[in-house]
Protein backbone atom coordinates (compact mmCIF):
# COMPACT_ATOMS: atom_id res chain seq x y z
CA UNK A 1 0.00 0.00 0.00
CA UNK A 2 1.10 3.53 -0.69
CA UNK A 3 1.78 5.48 2.50
CA UNK A 4 3.26 8.68 3.88
CA UNK A 5 5.50 8.60 6.95
CA UNK A 6 6.31 11.46 9.32
CA UNK A 7 8.40 11.72 12.48
CA UNK A 8 10.09 9.10 14.67
CA UNK A 9 9.30 7.32 17.91
CA UNK A 10 6.22 5.34 18.94
CA UNK A 11 4.46 4.09 15.79
CA UNK A 12 0.99 5.54 15.12
CA UNK A 13 -1.06 3.94 12.35
CA UNK A 14 -3.82 6.24 11.01
CA UNK A 15 -6.49 4.65 8.81
CA UNK A 16 -8.78 6.80 6.67
CA UNK A 17 -12.40 6.07 5.83
CA UNK A 18 -14.25 4.77 2.78
CA UNK A 19 -13.31 6.66 -0.43
CA UNK A 20 -10.96 9.40 0.85
CA UNK A 21 -7.24 8.70 1.23
CA UNK A 22 -4.33 9.37 3.59
CA UNK A 23 -4.64 13.14 3.12
CA UNK A 24 -7.72 13.20 5.35
CA UNK A 25 -5.75 11.76 8.29
CA UNK A 26 -2.63 13.75 7.50
CA UNK A 27 -4.64 16.97 7.53
CA UNK A 28 -6.40 16.39 10.84
CA UNK A 29 -3.52 14.84 12.80
CA UNK A 30 -0.31 16.54 11.66
CA UNK A 31 -1.12 19.95 13.21
CA UNK A 32 -1.28 18.14 16.56
CA UNK A 33 1.68 15.80 16.11
CA UNK A 34 3.91 18.61 14.90
CA UNK A 35 3.63 19.97 18.47
CA UNK A 36 4.13 16.55 20.10
CA UNK A 37 7.51 14.91 19.37
CA UNK A 38 8.17 11.22 19.82
CA UNK A 39 5.67 9.68 17.39
CA UNK A 40 6.27 7.96 14.06
CA UNK A 41 3.11 8.53 12.03
CA UNK A 42 2.13 6.13 9.25
CA UNK A 43 -0.62 7.21 6.84
CA UNK A 44 -1.48 4.47 4.30
CA UNK A 45 -3.93 4.55 1.42
CA UNK A 46 -6.30 1.58 1.64
CA UNK A 47 -6.47 -0.54 -1.54
CA UNK A 48 -8.69 1.05 -4.23
CA UNK A 49 -8.20 4.46 -2.60
CA UNK A 50 -5.57 7.12 -3.11
CA UNK A 51 -2.46 5.65 -4.74
CA UNK A 52 -3.00 2.05 -3.59
CA UNK A 53 -4.25 -0.29 -6.34
CA UNK A 54 -6.77 -3.06 -5.70
CA UNK A 55 -6.23 -6.08 -7.96
CA UNK A 56 -9.21 -8.40 -8.57
CA UNK A 57 -8.33 -10.69 -5.66
CA UNK A 58 -9.10 -7.83 -3.25
CA UNK A 59 -12.88 -8.18 -3.13
CA UNK A 60 -14.07 -7.68 0.45
CA UNK A 61 -13.51 -5.86 3.72
CA UNK A 62 -11.77 -9.01 4.94
CA UNK A 63 -9.26 -8.53 2.14
CA UNK A 64 -8.69 -4.88 3.07
CA UNK A 65 -8.14 -5.91 6.70
CA UNK A 66 -5.64 -8.54 5.57
CA UNK A 67 -3.74 -5.92 3.55
CA UNK A 68 -3.74 -3.58 6.54
CA UNK A 69 -2.46 -6.38 8.78
CA UNK A 70 0.27 -7.12 6.24
CA UNK A 71 1.22 -3.44 6.28
CA UNK A 72 1.58 -3.59 10.06
CA UNK A 73 3.89 -6.59 9.75
CA UNK A 74 6.04 -4.93 7.09
CA UNK A 75 6.25 -1.40 8.50
CA UNK A 76 5.81 -1.76 12.26
CA UNK A 77 6.93 -5.33 12.88
CA UNK A 78 6.65 -6.51 16.47
CA UNK A 79 6.62 -3.04 18.08
CA UNK A 80 3.69 -1.86 20.20
CA UNK A 81 1.76 0.84 18.35
CA UNK A 82 -1.12 3.29 18.55
CA UNK A 83 -4.07 3.00 16.21
CA UNK A 84 -6.40 5.70 14.88
CA UNK A 85 -9.31 5.06 12.49
CA UNK A 86 -11.84 7.35 10.85
CA UNK A 87 -15.34 6.26 9.74
CA UNK A 88 -14.92 2.93 7.85
CA UNK A 89 -11.27 3.09 8.86
CA UNK A 90 -12.49 2.97 12.45
CA UNK A 91 -14.32 -0.28 11.65
CA UNK A 92 -11.10 -1.78 10.28
CA UNK A 93 -9.07 -0.34 13.18
CA UNK A 94 -11.32 -2.05 15.73
CA UNK A 95 -10.78 -5.35 13.91
CA UNK A 96 -7.03 -4.76 13.78
CA UNK A 97 -7.05 -4.03 17.52
CA UNK A 98 -8.75 -7.39 18.05
CA UNK A 99 -6.00 -9.15 16.03
CA UNK A 100 -3.18 -7.30 17.83
CA UNK A 101 -4.82 -6.87 21.22
CA UNK A 102 -1.52 -7.23 23.12
CA UNK A 103 0.36 -4.72 20.93
CA UNK A 104 -2.11 -1.89 20.37
CA UNK A 105 -1.38 0.57 23.18
CA UNK A 106 -4.35 2.77 22.44
CA UNK A 107 -7.26 3.04 20.01
CA UNK A 108 -8.85 6.28 18.78
CA UNK A 109 -11.96 6.32 16.60
CA UNK A 110 -13.09 9.41 14.69
CA UNK A 111 -16.74 9.31 13.55
CA UNK A 112 -16.49 5.53 13.29
CA UNK A 113 -19.07 3.15 11.94
CA UNK A 114 -20.82 1.81 15.03
CA UNK A 115 -22.59 -1.47 15.67
CA UNK A 116 -24.55 -1.20 12.39
CA UNK A 117 -22.31 -1.43 9.36
CA UNK A 118 -24.82 -0.96 6.55
CA UNK A 119 -26.13 2.57 6.04
CA UNK A 120 -29.79 1.53 5.98
CA UNK A 121 -29.52 -0.04 9.44
CA UNK A 122 -27.79 2.86 11.22
CA UNK A 123 -29.39 5.21 13.72
CA UNK A 124 -28.60 8.65 12.31
CA UNK A 125 -30.04 12.16 12.78
CA UNK A 126 -31.26 14.21 9.82
CA UNK A 127 -28.70 16.46 8.18
CA UNK A 128 -28.56 20.02 9.49
CA UNK A 129 -26.38 22.99 8.64
CA UNK A 130 -25.97 24.93 11.89
CA UNK A 131 -23.27 27.44 11.07
CA UNK A 132 -22.62 29.39 7.89
CA UNK A 133 -20.06 32.16 8.11
CA UNK A 134 -18.99 33.38 4.69
CA UNK A 135 -16.08 35.79 4.81
CA UNK A 136 -17.30 38.12 2.10
CA UNK A 137 -14.02 40.00 1.83
CA UNK A 138 -11.84 36.90 1.66
CA UNK A 139 -14.02 34.72 -0.55
CA UNK A 140 -17.45 36.14 -1.49
CA UNK A 141 -18.35 33.19 -3.72
CA UNK A 142 -17.19 30.23 -1.67
CA UNK A 143 -20.68 28.74 -1.27
CA UNK A 144 -21.27 29.04 -5.00
CA UNK A 145 -17.91 27.41 -5.75
CA UNK A 146 -17.93 24.72 -3.07
CA UNK A 147 -18.35 21.09 -4.05
CA UNK A 148 -21.99 19.87 -3.77
CA UNK A 149 -20.90 16.88 -1.67
CA UNK A 150 -19.35 19.26 0.85
CA UNK A 151 -22.52 21.35 0.99
CA UNK A 152 -24.71 18.28 1.46
CA UNK A 153 -22.59 16.97 4.36
CA UNK A 154 -21.33 20.12 6.07
CA UNK A 155 -22.76 21.10 9.44
CA UNK A 156 -20.37 24.07 9.47
CA UNK A 157 -20.13 25.89 6.14
CA UNK A 158 -17.27 28.36 6.26
CA UNK A 159 -14.39 29.21 3.93
CA UNK A 160 -12.04 27.33 6.29
CA UNK A 161 -14.05 24.08 6.42
CA UNK A 162 -14.50 24.25 2.64
CA UNK A 163 -10.77 24.85 2.14
CA UNK A 164 -9.89 21.86 4.31
CA UNK A 165 -12.47 19.63 2.61
CA UNK A 166 -11.06 20.69 -0.77
CA UNK A 167 -7.44 20.00 0.30
CA UNK A 168 -7.82 16.99 2.61
CA UNK A 169 -10.97 15.11 1.56
CA UNK A 170 -11.80 15.87 -2.07
CA UNK A 171 -8.47 14.67 -3.59
CA UNK A 172 -9.13 11.20 -2.23
CA UNK A 173 -12.70 11.18 -3.48
CA UNK A 174 -11.41 12.09 -6.95
CA UNK A 175 -8.66 9.44 -6.91
CA UNK A 176 -10.74 6.45 -5.75
CA UNK A 177 -11.12 3.42 -8.02
CA UNK A 178 -14.92 3.24 -8.28
CA UNK A 179 -14.96 -0.17 -9.98
CA UNK A 180 -12.76 -1.82 -7.34
CA UNK A 181 -14.70 -0.17 -4.53
CA UNK A 182 -17.98 -1.47 -5.93
CA UNK A 183 -16.49 -4.97 -5.96
CA UNK A 184 -15.36 -4.66 -2.33
CA UNK A 185 -18.65 -3.08 -1.31
CA UNK A 186 -20.54 -6.25 -2.20
CA UNK A 187 -18.78 -8.01 0.73
CA UNK A 188 -18.49 -5.04 3.07
CA UNK A 189 -19.26 -6.65 6.44
CA UNK A 190 -16.27 -8.31 8.08
CA UNK A 191 -16.64 -12.06 8.62
CA UNK A 192 -15.58 -11.65 12.28
CA UNK A 193 -17.13 -8.91 14.39
CA UNK A 194 -14.42 -6.50 15.68
CA UNK A 195 -15.79 -6.82 19.21
CA UNK A 196 -15.63 -10.61 19.30
CA UNK A 197 -13.46 -11.80 22.15
CA UNK A 198 -12.30 -10.17 25.40
CA UNK A 199 -12.71 -6.42 25.96
CA UNK A 200 -10.03 -4.01 24.73
CA UNK A 201 -8.65 -2.71 28.01
CA UNK A 202 -6.17 -0.07 26.86
CA UNK A 203 -7.10 3.65 26.62
CA UNK A 204 -9.57 4.39 23.85
CA UNK A 205 -11.30 7.43 22.40
CA UNK A 206 -14.60 7.46 20.50
CA UNK A 207 -15.42 10.81 18.89
CA UNK A 208 -18.84 11.33 17.30
CA UNK A 209 -20.76 14.27 15.84
CA UNK A 210 -24.20 15.15 17.19
CA UNK A 211 -25.32 16.06 13.65
CA UNK A 212 -23.48 13.24 11.85
CA UNK A 213 -26.04 12.03 9.33
CA UNK A 214 -23.64 9.43 7.88
CA UNK A 215 -22.80 7.19 10.86
CA UNK A 216 -24.60 8.97 13.71
CA UNK A 217 -23.59 8.77 17.37
CA UNK A 218 -25.99 6.30 19.04
CA UNK A 219 -24.65 3.08 17.51
CA UNK A 220 -21.17 3.97 18.78
CA UNK A 221 -22.39 4.30 22.37
CA UNK A 222 -23.33 0.64 22.23
CA UNK A 223 -19.64 -0.22 21.76
CA UNK A 224 -18.67 1.04 25.22
CA UNK A 225 -18.91 -2.25 27.15
CA UNK A 226 -16.12 -3.62 24.94
CA UNK A 227 -13.89 -0.59 25.62
CA UNK A 228 -13.85 -0.05 29.42
CA UNK A 229 -11.11 2.61 29.17
CA UNK A 230 -12.89 4.63 26.47
CA UNK A 231 -13.72 8.32 26.52
CA UNK A 232 -16.91 8.69 24.47
CA UNK A 233 -17.70 12.22 23.24
CA UNK A 234 -20.61 13.57 21.21
CA UNK A 235 -19.67 17.00 19.86
CA UNK A 236 -22.41 19.47 19.01
CA UNK A 237 -22.15 21.48 15.77
CA UNK A 238 -20.27 18.58 14.20
CA UNK A 239 -21.11 16.14 11.46
CA UNK A 240 -19.12 13.45 9.68
CA UNK A 241 -16.30 15.97 9.12
CA UNK A 242 -16.00 16.51 12.87
CA UNK A 243 -12.23 17.03 12.63
CA UNK A 244 -12.83 20.07 10.40
CA UNK A 245 -15.84 21.50 12.19
CA UNK A 246 -14.63 21.22 15.79
CA UNK A 247 -10.87 21.18 15.26
CA UNK A 248 -9.90 22.66 18.66
CA UNK A 249 -11.96 20.11 20.61
CA UNK A 250 -10.76 17.36 18.29
CA UNK A 251 -7.11 18.14 18.93
CA UNK A 252 -7.62 18.51 22.70
CA UNK A 253 -9.35 15.15 23.01
CA UNK A 254 -6.81 13.33 20.83
CA UNK A 255 -3.95 14.90 22.82
CA UNK A 256 -5.53 13.72 26.09
CA UNK A 257 -5.92 10.20 24.63
CA UNK A 258 -2.25 10.17 23.62
CA UNK A 259 -1.32 11.08 27.19
CA UNK A 260 -3.44 8.23 28.58
CA UNK A 261 -2.12 5.78 26.00
CA UNK A 262 1.44 6.62 27.00
CA UNK A 263 0.87 5.56 30.59
CA UNK A 264 1.97 2.07 31.73
mmCIF file of C-alpha atoms in Angstrom:
data_model
loop_
_atom_site.group_PDB
_atom_site.id
_atom_site.type_symbol
_atom_site.label_atom_id
_atom_site.label_comp_id
_atom_site.label_asym_id
_atom_site.label_seq_id
_atom_site.Cartn_x
_atom_site.Cartn_y
_atom_site.Cartn_z
ATOM 1 C CA UNK A 1 0.000 0.000 0.000
ATOM 2 C CA UNK A 2 1.101 3.535 -0.691
ATOM 3 C CA UNK A 3 1.776 5.477 2.496
ATOM 4 C CA UNK A 4 3.264 8.676 3.882
ATOM 5 C CA UNK A 5 5.496 8.601 6.952
ATOM 6 C CA UNK A 6 6.309 11.460 9.315
ATOM 7 C CA UNK A 7 8.398 11.717 12.483
ATOM 8 C CA UNK A 8 10.085 9.103 14.672
ATOM 9 C CA UNK A 9 9.299 7.319 17.911
ATOM 10 C CA UNK A 10 6.219 5.344 18.942
ATOM 11 C CA UNK A 11 4.455 4.088 15.793
ATOM 12 C CA UNK A 12 0.994 5.543 15.120
ATOM 13 C CA UNK A 13 -1.064 3.945 12.352
ATOM 14 C CA UNK A 14 -3.817 6.242 11.009
ATOM 15 C CA UNK A 15 -6.493 4.649 8.807
ATOM 16 C CA UNK A 16 -8.776 6.804 6.671
ATOM 17 C CA UNK A 17 -12.398 6.069 5.829
ATOM 18 C CA UNK A 18 -14.247 4.771 2.782
ATOM 19 C CA UNK A 19 -13.309 6.662 -0.434
ATOM 20 C CA UNK A 20 -10.962 9.404 0.853
ATOM 21 C CA UNK A 21 -7.238 8.697 1.234
ATOM 22 C CA UNK A 22 -4.327 9.372 3.590
ATOM 23 C CA UNK A 23 -4.643 13.141 3.120
ATOM 24 C CA UNK A 24 -7.719 13.199 5.352
ATOM 25 C CA UNK A 25 -5.755 11.757 8.287
ATOM 26 C CA UNK A 26 -2.632 13.752 7.504
ATOM 27 C CA UNK A 27 -4.644 16.975 7.526
ATOM 28 C CA UNK A 28 -6.403 16.391 10.835
ATOM 29 C CA UNK A 29 -3.520 14.845 12.799
ATOM 30 C CA UNK A 30 -0.312 16.538 11.664
ATOM 31 C CA UNK A 31 -1.124 19.949 13.212
ATOM 32 C CA UNK A 32 -1.277 18.145 16.564
ATOM 33 C CA UNK A 33 1.678 15.796 16.108
ATOM 34 C CA UNK A 34 3.910 18.609 14.904
ATOM 35 C CA UNK A 35 3.626 19.969 18.466
ATOM 36 C CA UNK A 36 4.131 16.549 20.101
ATOM 37 C CA UNK A 37 7.508 14.908 19.365
ATOM 38 C CA UNK A 38 8.171 11.216 19.821
ATOM 39 C CA UNK A 39 5.667 9.677 17.394
ATOM 40 C CA UNK A 40 6.274 7.964 14.059
ATOM 41 C CA UNK A 41 3.110 8.527 12.026
ATOM 42 C CA UNK A 42 2.131 6.127 9.247
ATOM 43 C CA UNK A 43 -0.616 7.214 6.843
ATOM 44 C CA UNK A 44 -1.477 4.474 4.304
ATOM 45 C CA UNK A 45 -3.930 4.550 1.423
ATOM 46 C CA UNK A 46 -6.297 1.583 1.638
ATOM 47 C CA UNK A 47 -6.474 -0.538 -1.541
ATOM 48 C CA UNK A 48 -8.694 1.048 -4.232
ATOM 49 C CA UNK A 49 -8.204 4.455 -2.600
ATOM 50 C CA UNK A 50 -5.574 7.115 -3.105
ATOM 51 C CA UNK A 51 -2.464 5.655 -4.735
ATOM 52 C CA UNK A 52 -3.000 2.054 -3.592
ATOM 53 C CA UNK A 53 -4.249 -0.295 -6.337
ATOM 54 C CA UNK A 54 -6.771 -3.059 -5.702
ATOM 55 C CA UNK A 55 -6.233 -6.079 -7.959
ATOM 56 C CA UNK A 56 -9.212 -8.403 -8.566
ATOM 57 C CA UNK A 57 -8.325 -10.687 -5.662
ATOM 58 C CA UNK A 58 -9.105 -7.834 -3.248
ATOM 59 C CA UNK A 59 -12.877 -8.184 -3.127
ATOM 60 C CA UNK A 60 -14.070 -7.676 0.454
ATOM 61 C CA UNK A 61 -13.511 -5.860 3.718
ATOM 62 C CA UNK A 62 -11.768 -9.014 4.941
ATOM 63 C CA UNK A 63 -9.257 -8.529 2.139
ATOM 64 C CA UNK A 64 -8.694 -4.882 3.075
ATOM 65 C CA UNK A 65 -8.143 -5.913 6.696
ATOM 66 C CA UNK A 66 -5.642 -8.539 5.569
ATOM 67 C CA UNK A 67 -3.740 -5.923 3.552
ATOM 68 C CA UNK A 68 -3.742 -3.579 6.538
ATOM 69 C CA UNK A 69 -2.464 -6.378 8.778
ATOM 70 C CA UNK A 70 0.266 -7.124 6.240
ATOM 71 C CA UNK A 71 1.216 -3.445 6.275
ATOM 72 C CA UNK A 72 1.584 -3.595 10.062
ATOM 73 C CA UNK A 73 3.895 -6.585 9.747
ATOM 74 C CA UNK A 74 6.044 -4.932 7.091
ATOM 75 C CA UNK A 75 6.254 -1.397 8.496
ATOM 76 C CA UNK A 76 5.814 -1.764 12.259
ATOM 77 C CA UNK A 77 6.933 -5.330 12.883
ATOM 78 C CA UNK A 78 6.654 -6.514 16.474
ATOM 79 C CA UNK A 79 6.619 -3.041 18.084
ATOM 80 C CA UNK A 80 3.690 -1.864 20.195
ATOM 81 C CA UNK A 81 1.759 0.840 18.346
ATOM 82 C CA UNK A 82 -1.116 3.288 18.551
ATOM 83 C CA UNK A 83 -4.072 2.999 16.210
ATOM 84 C CA UNK A 84 -6.399 5.699 14.878
ATOM 85 C CA UNK A 85 -9.305 5.056 12.494
ATOM 86 C CA UNK A 86 -11.839 7.352 10.855
ATOM 87 C CA UNK A 87 -15.338 6.255 9.743
ATOM 88 C CA UNK A 88 -14.924 2.931 7.851
ATOM 89 C CA UNK A 89 -11.273 3.092 8.857
ATOM 90 C CA UNK A 90 -12.493 2.969 12.447
ATOM 91 C CA UNK A 91 -14.319 -0.276 11.650
ATOM 92 C CA UNK A 92 -11.095 -1.784 10.284
ATOM 93 C CA UNK A 93 -9.075 -0.338 13.182
ATOM 94 C CA UNK A 94 -11.319 -2.050 15.725
ATOM 95 C CA UNK A 95 -10.783 -5.353 13.908
ATOM 96 C CA UNK A 96 -7.031 -4.763 13.783
ATOM 97 C CA UNK A 97 -7.049 -4.031 17.525
ATOM 98 C CA UNK A 98 -8.746 -7.393 18.046
ATOM 99 C CA UNK A 99 -5.997 -9.146 16.035
ATOM 100 C CA UNK A 100 -3.177 -7.304 17.831
ATOM 101 C CA UNK A 101 -4.818 -6.871 21.217
ATOM 102 C CA UNK A 102 -1.519 -7.228 23.118
ATOM 103 C CA UNK A 103 0.356 -4.722 20.927
ATOM 104 C CA UNK A 104 -2.113 -1.888 20.365
ATOM 105 C CA UNK A 105 -1.383 0.566 23.182
ATOM 106 C CA UNK A 106 -4.352 2.774 22.444
ATOM 107 C CA UNK A 107 -7.255 3.040 20.008
ATOM 108 C CA UNK A 108 -8.845 6.284 18.781
ATOM 109 C CA UNK A 109 -11.957 6.316 16.599
ATOM 110 C CA UNK A 110 -13.087 9.413 14.688
ATOM 111 C CA UNK A 111 -16.739 9.315 13.550
ATOM 112 C CA UNK A 112 -16.493 5.525 13.292
ATOM 113 C CA UNK A 113 -19.074 3.154 11.939
ATOM 114 C CA UNK A 114 -20.816 1.808 15.033
ATOM 115 C CA UNK A 115 -22.591 -1.474 15.670
ATOM 116 C CA UNK A 116 -24.552 -1.204 12.395
ATOM 117 C CA UNK A 117 -22.313 -1.427 9.359
ATOM 118 C CA UNK A 118 -24.815 -0.963 6.549
ATOM 119 C CA UNK A 119 -26.129 2.568 6.035
ATOM 120 C CA UNK A 120 -29.794 1.534 5.978
ATOM 121 C CA UNK A 121 -29.524 -0.041 9.443
ATOM 122 C CA UNK A 122 -27.791 2.860 11.219
ATOM 123 C CA UNK A 123 -29.389 5.209 13.722
ATOM 124 C CA UNK A 124 -28.598 8.653 12.313
ATOM 125 C CA UNK A 125 -30.040 12.160 12.783
ATOM 126 C CA UNK A 126 -31.258 14.209 9.824
ATOM 127 C CA UNK A 127 -28.702 16.460 8.179
ATOM 128 C CA UNK A 128 -28.559 20.019 9.493
ATOM 129 C CA UNK A 129 -26.377 22.988 8.644
ATOM 130 C CA UNK A 130 -25.971 24.931 11.891
ATOM 131 C CA UNK A 131 -23.274 27.438 11.071
ATOM 132 C CA UNK A 132 -22.618 29.390 7.886
ATOM 133 C CA UNK A 133 -20.060 32.164 8.105
ATOM 134 C CA UNK A 134 -18.992 33.381 4.688
ATOM 135 C CA UNK A 135 -16.082 35.793 4.808
ATOM 136 C CA UNK A 136 -17.301 38.121 2.102
ATOM 137 C CA UNK A 137 -14.020 40.004 1.829
ATOM 138 C CA UNK A 138 -11.837 36.898 1.657
ATOM 139 C CA UNK A 139 -14.024 34.724 -0.552
ATOM 140 C CA UNK A 140 -17.447 36.140 -1.493
ATOM 141 C CA UNK A 141 -18.351 33.191 -3.721
ATOM 142 C CA UNK A 142 -17.193 30.229 -1.670
ATOM 143 C CA UNK A 143 -20.682 28.744 -1.270
ATOM 144 C CA UNK A 144 -21.269 29.040 -4.997
ATOM 145 C CA UNK A 145 -17.907 27.405 -5.748
ATOM 146 C CA UNK A 146 -17.931 24.717 -3.071
ATOM 147 C CA UNK A 147 -18.354 21.090 -4.050
ATOM 148 C CA UNK A 148 -21.993 19.873 -3.773
ATOM 149 C CA UNK A 149 -20.896 16.878 -1.669
ATOM 150 C CA UNK A 150 -19.348 19.257 0.851
ATOM 151 C CA UNK A 151 -22.518 21.355 0.993
ATOM 152 C CA UNK A 152 -24.705 18.276 1.462
ATOM 153 C CA UNK A 153 -22.588 16.967 4.364
ATOM 154 C CA UNK A 154 -21.333 20.117 6.071
ATOM 155 C CA UNK A 155 -22.761 21.105 9.436
ATOM 156 C CA UNK A 156 -20.371 24.066 9.470
ATOM 157 C CA UNK A 157 -20.131 25.886 6.144
ATOM 158 C CA UNK A 158 -17.273 28.360 6.259
ATOM 159 C CA UNK A 159 -14.390 29.207 3.930
ATOM 160 C CA UNK A 160 -12.044 27.330 6.288
ATOM 161 C CA UNK A 161 -14.054 24.077 6.419
ATOM 162 C CA UNK A 162 -14.505 24.252 2.644
ATOM 163 C CA UNK A 163 -10.766 24.845 2.137
ATOM 164 C CA UNK A 164 -9.885 21.864 4.308
ATOM 165 C CA UNK A 165 -12.465 19.634 2.612
ATOM 166 C CA UNK A 166 -11.056 20.689 -0.766
ATOM 167 C CA UNK A 167 -7.445 19.998 0.298
ATOM 168 C CA UNK A 168 -7.824 16.991 2.612
ATOM 169 C CA UNK A 169 -10.967 15.106 1.561
ATOM 170 C CA UNK A 170 -11.800 15.873 -2.068
ATOM 171 C CA UNK A 171 -8.473 14.667 -3.593
ATOM 172 C CA UNK A 172 -9.134 11.205 -2.230
ATOM 173 C CA UNK A 173 -12.695 11.184 -3.484
ATOM 174 C CA UNK A 174 -11.413 12.086 -6.952
ATOM 175 C CA UNK A 175 -8.661 9.436 -6.915
ATOM 176 C CA UNK A 176 -10.744 6.449 -5.750
ATOM 177 C CA UNK A 177 -11.123 3.420 -8.017
ATOM 178 C CA UNK A 178 -14.918 3.239 -8.285
ATOM 179 C CA UNK A 179 -14.956 -0.171 -9.980
ATOM 180 C CA UNK A 180 -12.763 -1.817 -7.341
ATOM 181 C CA UNK A 181 -14.696 -0.173 -4.529
ATOM 182 C CA UNK A 182 -17.977 -1.466 -5.928
ATOM 183 C CA UNK A 183 -16.493 -4.968 -5.957
ATOM 184 C CA UNK A 184 -15.361 -4.665 -2.330
ATOM 185 C CA UNK A 185 -18.653 -3.075 -1.312
ATOM 186 C CA UNK A 186 -20.544 -6.250 -2.203
ATOM 187 C CA UNK A 187 -18.783 -8.007 0.730
ATOM 188 C CA UNK A 188 -18.490 -5.042 3.070
ATOM 189 C CA UNK A 189 -19.259 -6.646 6.436
ATOM 190 C CA UNK A 190 -16.273 -8.313 8.079
ATOM 191 C CA UNK A 191 -16.636 -12.058 8.617
ATOM 192 C CA UNK A 192 -15.579 -11.652 12.276
ATOM 193 C CA UNK A 193 -17.127 -8.909 14.387
ATOM 194 C CA UNK A 194 -14.424 -6.502 15.676
ATOM 195 C CA UNK A 195 -15.790 -6.823 19.211
ATOM 196 C CA UNK A 196 -15.628 -10.608 19.304
ATOM 197 C CA UNK A 197 -13.462 -11.800 22.149
ATOM 198 C CA UNK A 198 -12.297 -10.174 25.399
ATOM 199 C CA UNK A 199 -12.711 -6.415 25.956
ATOM 200 C CA UNK A 200 -10.035 -4.013 24.728
ATOM 201 C CA UNK A 201 -8.653 -2.711 28.010
ATOM 202 C CA UNK A 202 -6.165 -0.070 26.857
ATOM 203 C CA UNK A 203 -7.097 3.651 26.620
ATOM 204 C CA UNK A 204 -9.566 4.389 23.846
ATOM 205 C CA UNK A 205 -11.304 7.430 22.399
ATOM 206 C CA UNK A 206 -14.601 7.456 20.495
ATOM 207 C CA UNK A 207 -15.424 10.810 18.889
ATOM 208 C CA UNK A 208 -18.838 11.333 17.299
ATOM 209 C CA UNK A 209 -20.761 14.268 15.845
ATOM 210 C CA UNK A 210 -24.203 15.146 17.187
ATOM 211 C CA UNK A 211 -25.317 16.061 13.655
ATOM 212 C CA UNK A 212 -23.476 13.237 11.846
ATOM 213 C CA UNK A 213 -26.041 12.030 9.329
ATOM 214 C CA UNK A 214 -23.637 9.432 7.882
ATOM 215 C CA UNK A 215 -22.802 7.186 10.864
ATOM 216 C CA UNK A 216 -24.599 8.971 13.710
ATOM 217 C CA UNK A 217 -23.587 8.765 17.368
ATOM 218 C CA UNK A 218 -25.988 6.300 19.040
ATOM 219 C CA UNK A 219 -24.648 3.076 17.509
ATOM 220 C CA UNK A 220 -21.167 3.968 18.779
ATOM 221 C CA UNK A 221 -22.390 4.302 22.368
ATOM 222 C CA UNK A 222 -23.329 0.637 22.227
ATOM 223 C CA UNK A 223 -19.637 -0.219 21.758
ATOM 224 C CA UNK A 224 -18.667 1.040 25.220
ATOM 225 C CA UNK A 225 -18.910 -2.255 27.151
ATOM 226 C CA UNK A 226 -16.123 -3.618 24.940
ATOM 227 C CA UNK A 227 -13.891 -0.588 25.617
ATOM 228 C CA UNK A 228 -13.851 -0.053 29.420
ATOM 229 C CA UNK A 229 -11.108 2.611 29.167
ATOM 230 C CA UNK A 230 -12.892 4.633 26.472
ATOM 231 C CA UNK A 231 -13.717 8.315 26.517
ATOM 232 C CA UNK A 232 -16.909 8.695 24.474
ATOM 233 C CA UNK A 233 -17.700 12.222 23.238
ATOM 234 C CA UNK A 234 -20.605 13.572 21.211
ATOM 235 C CA UNK A 235 -19.673 17.001 19.857
ATOM 236 C CA UNK A 236 -22.411 19.468 19.010
ATOM 237 C CA UNK A 237 -22.154 21.479 15.770
ATOM 238 C CA UNK A 238 -20.269 18.585 14.201
ATOM 239 C CA UNK A 239 -21.114 16.142 11.460
ATOM 240 C CA UNK A 240 -19.115 13.453 9.684
ATOM 241 C CA UNK A 241 -16.300 15.965 9.123
ATOM 242 C CA UNK A 242 -15.996 16.513 12.873
ATOM 243 C CA UNK A 243 -12.233 17.034 12.625
ATOM 244 C CA UNK A 244 -12.827 20.075 10.395
ATOM 245 C CA UNK A 245 -15.837 21.502 12.186
ATOM 246 C CA UNK A 246 -14.627 21.219 15.792
ATOM 247 C CA UNK A 247 -10.867 21.182 15.265
ATOM 248 C CA UNK A 248 -9.900 22.657 18.659
ATOM 249 C CA UNK A 249 -11.962 20.108 20.614
ATOM 250 C CA UNK A 250 -10.765 17.356 18.293
ATOM 251 C CA UNK A 251 -7.110 18.144 18.935
ATOM 252 C CA UNK A 252 -7.622 18.515 22.697
ATOM 253 C CA UNK A 253 -9.348 15.147 23.013
ATOM 254 C CA UNK A 254 -6.807 13.335 20.830
ATOM 255 C CA UNK A 255 -3.950 14.896 22.824
ATOM 256 C CA UNK A 256 -5.525 13.716 26.086
ATOM 257 C CA UNK A 257 -5.923 10.203 24.628
ATOM 258 C CA UNK A 258 -2.253 10.173 23.620
ATOM 259 C CA UNK A 259 -1.324 11.080 27.186
ATOM 260 C CA UNK A 260 -3.440 8.231 28.582
ATOM 261 C CA UNK A 261 -2.123 5.778 26.001
ATOM 262 C CA UNK A 262 1.442 6.618 26.999
ATOM 263 C CA UNK A 263 0.873 5.562 30.593
ATOM 264 C CA UNK A 264 1.970 2.074 31.726
#
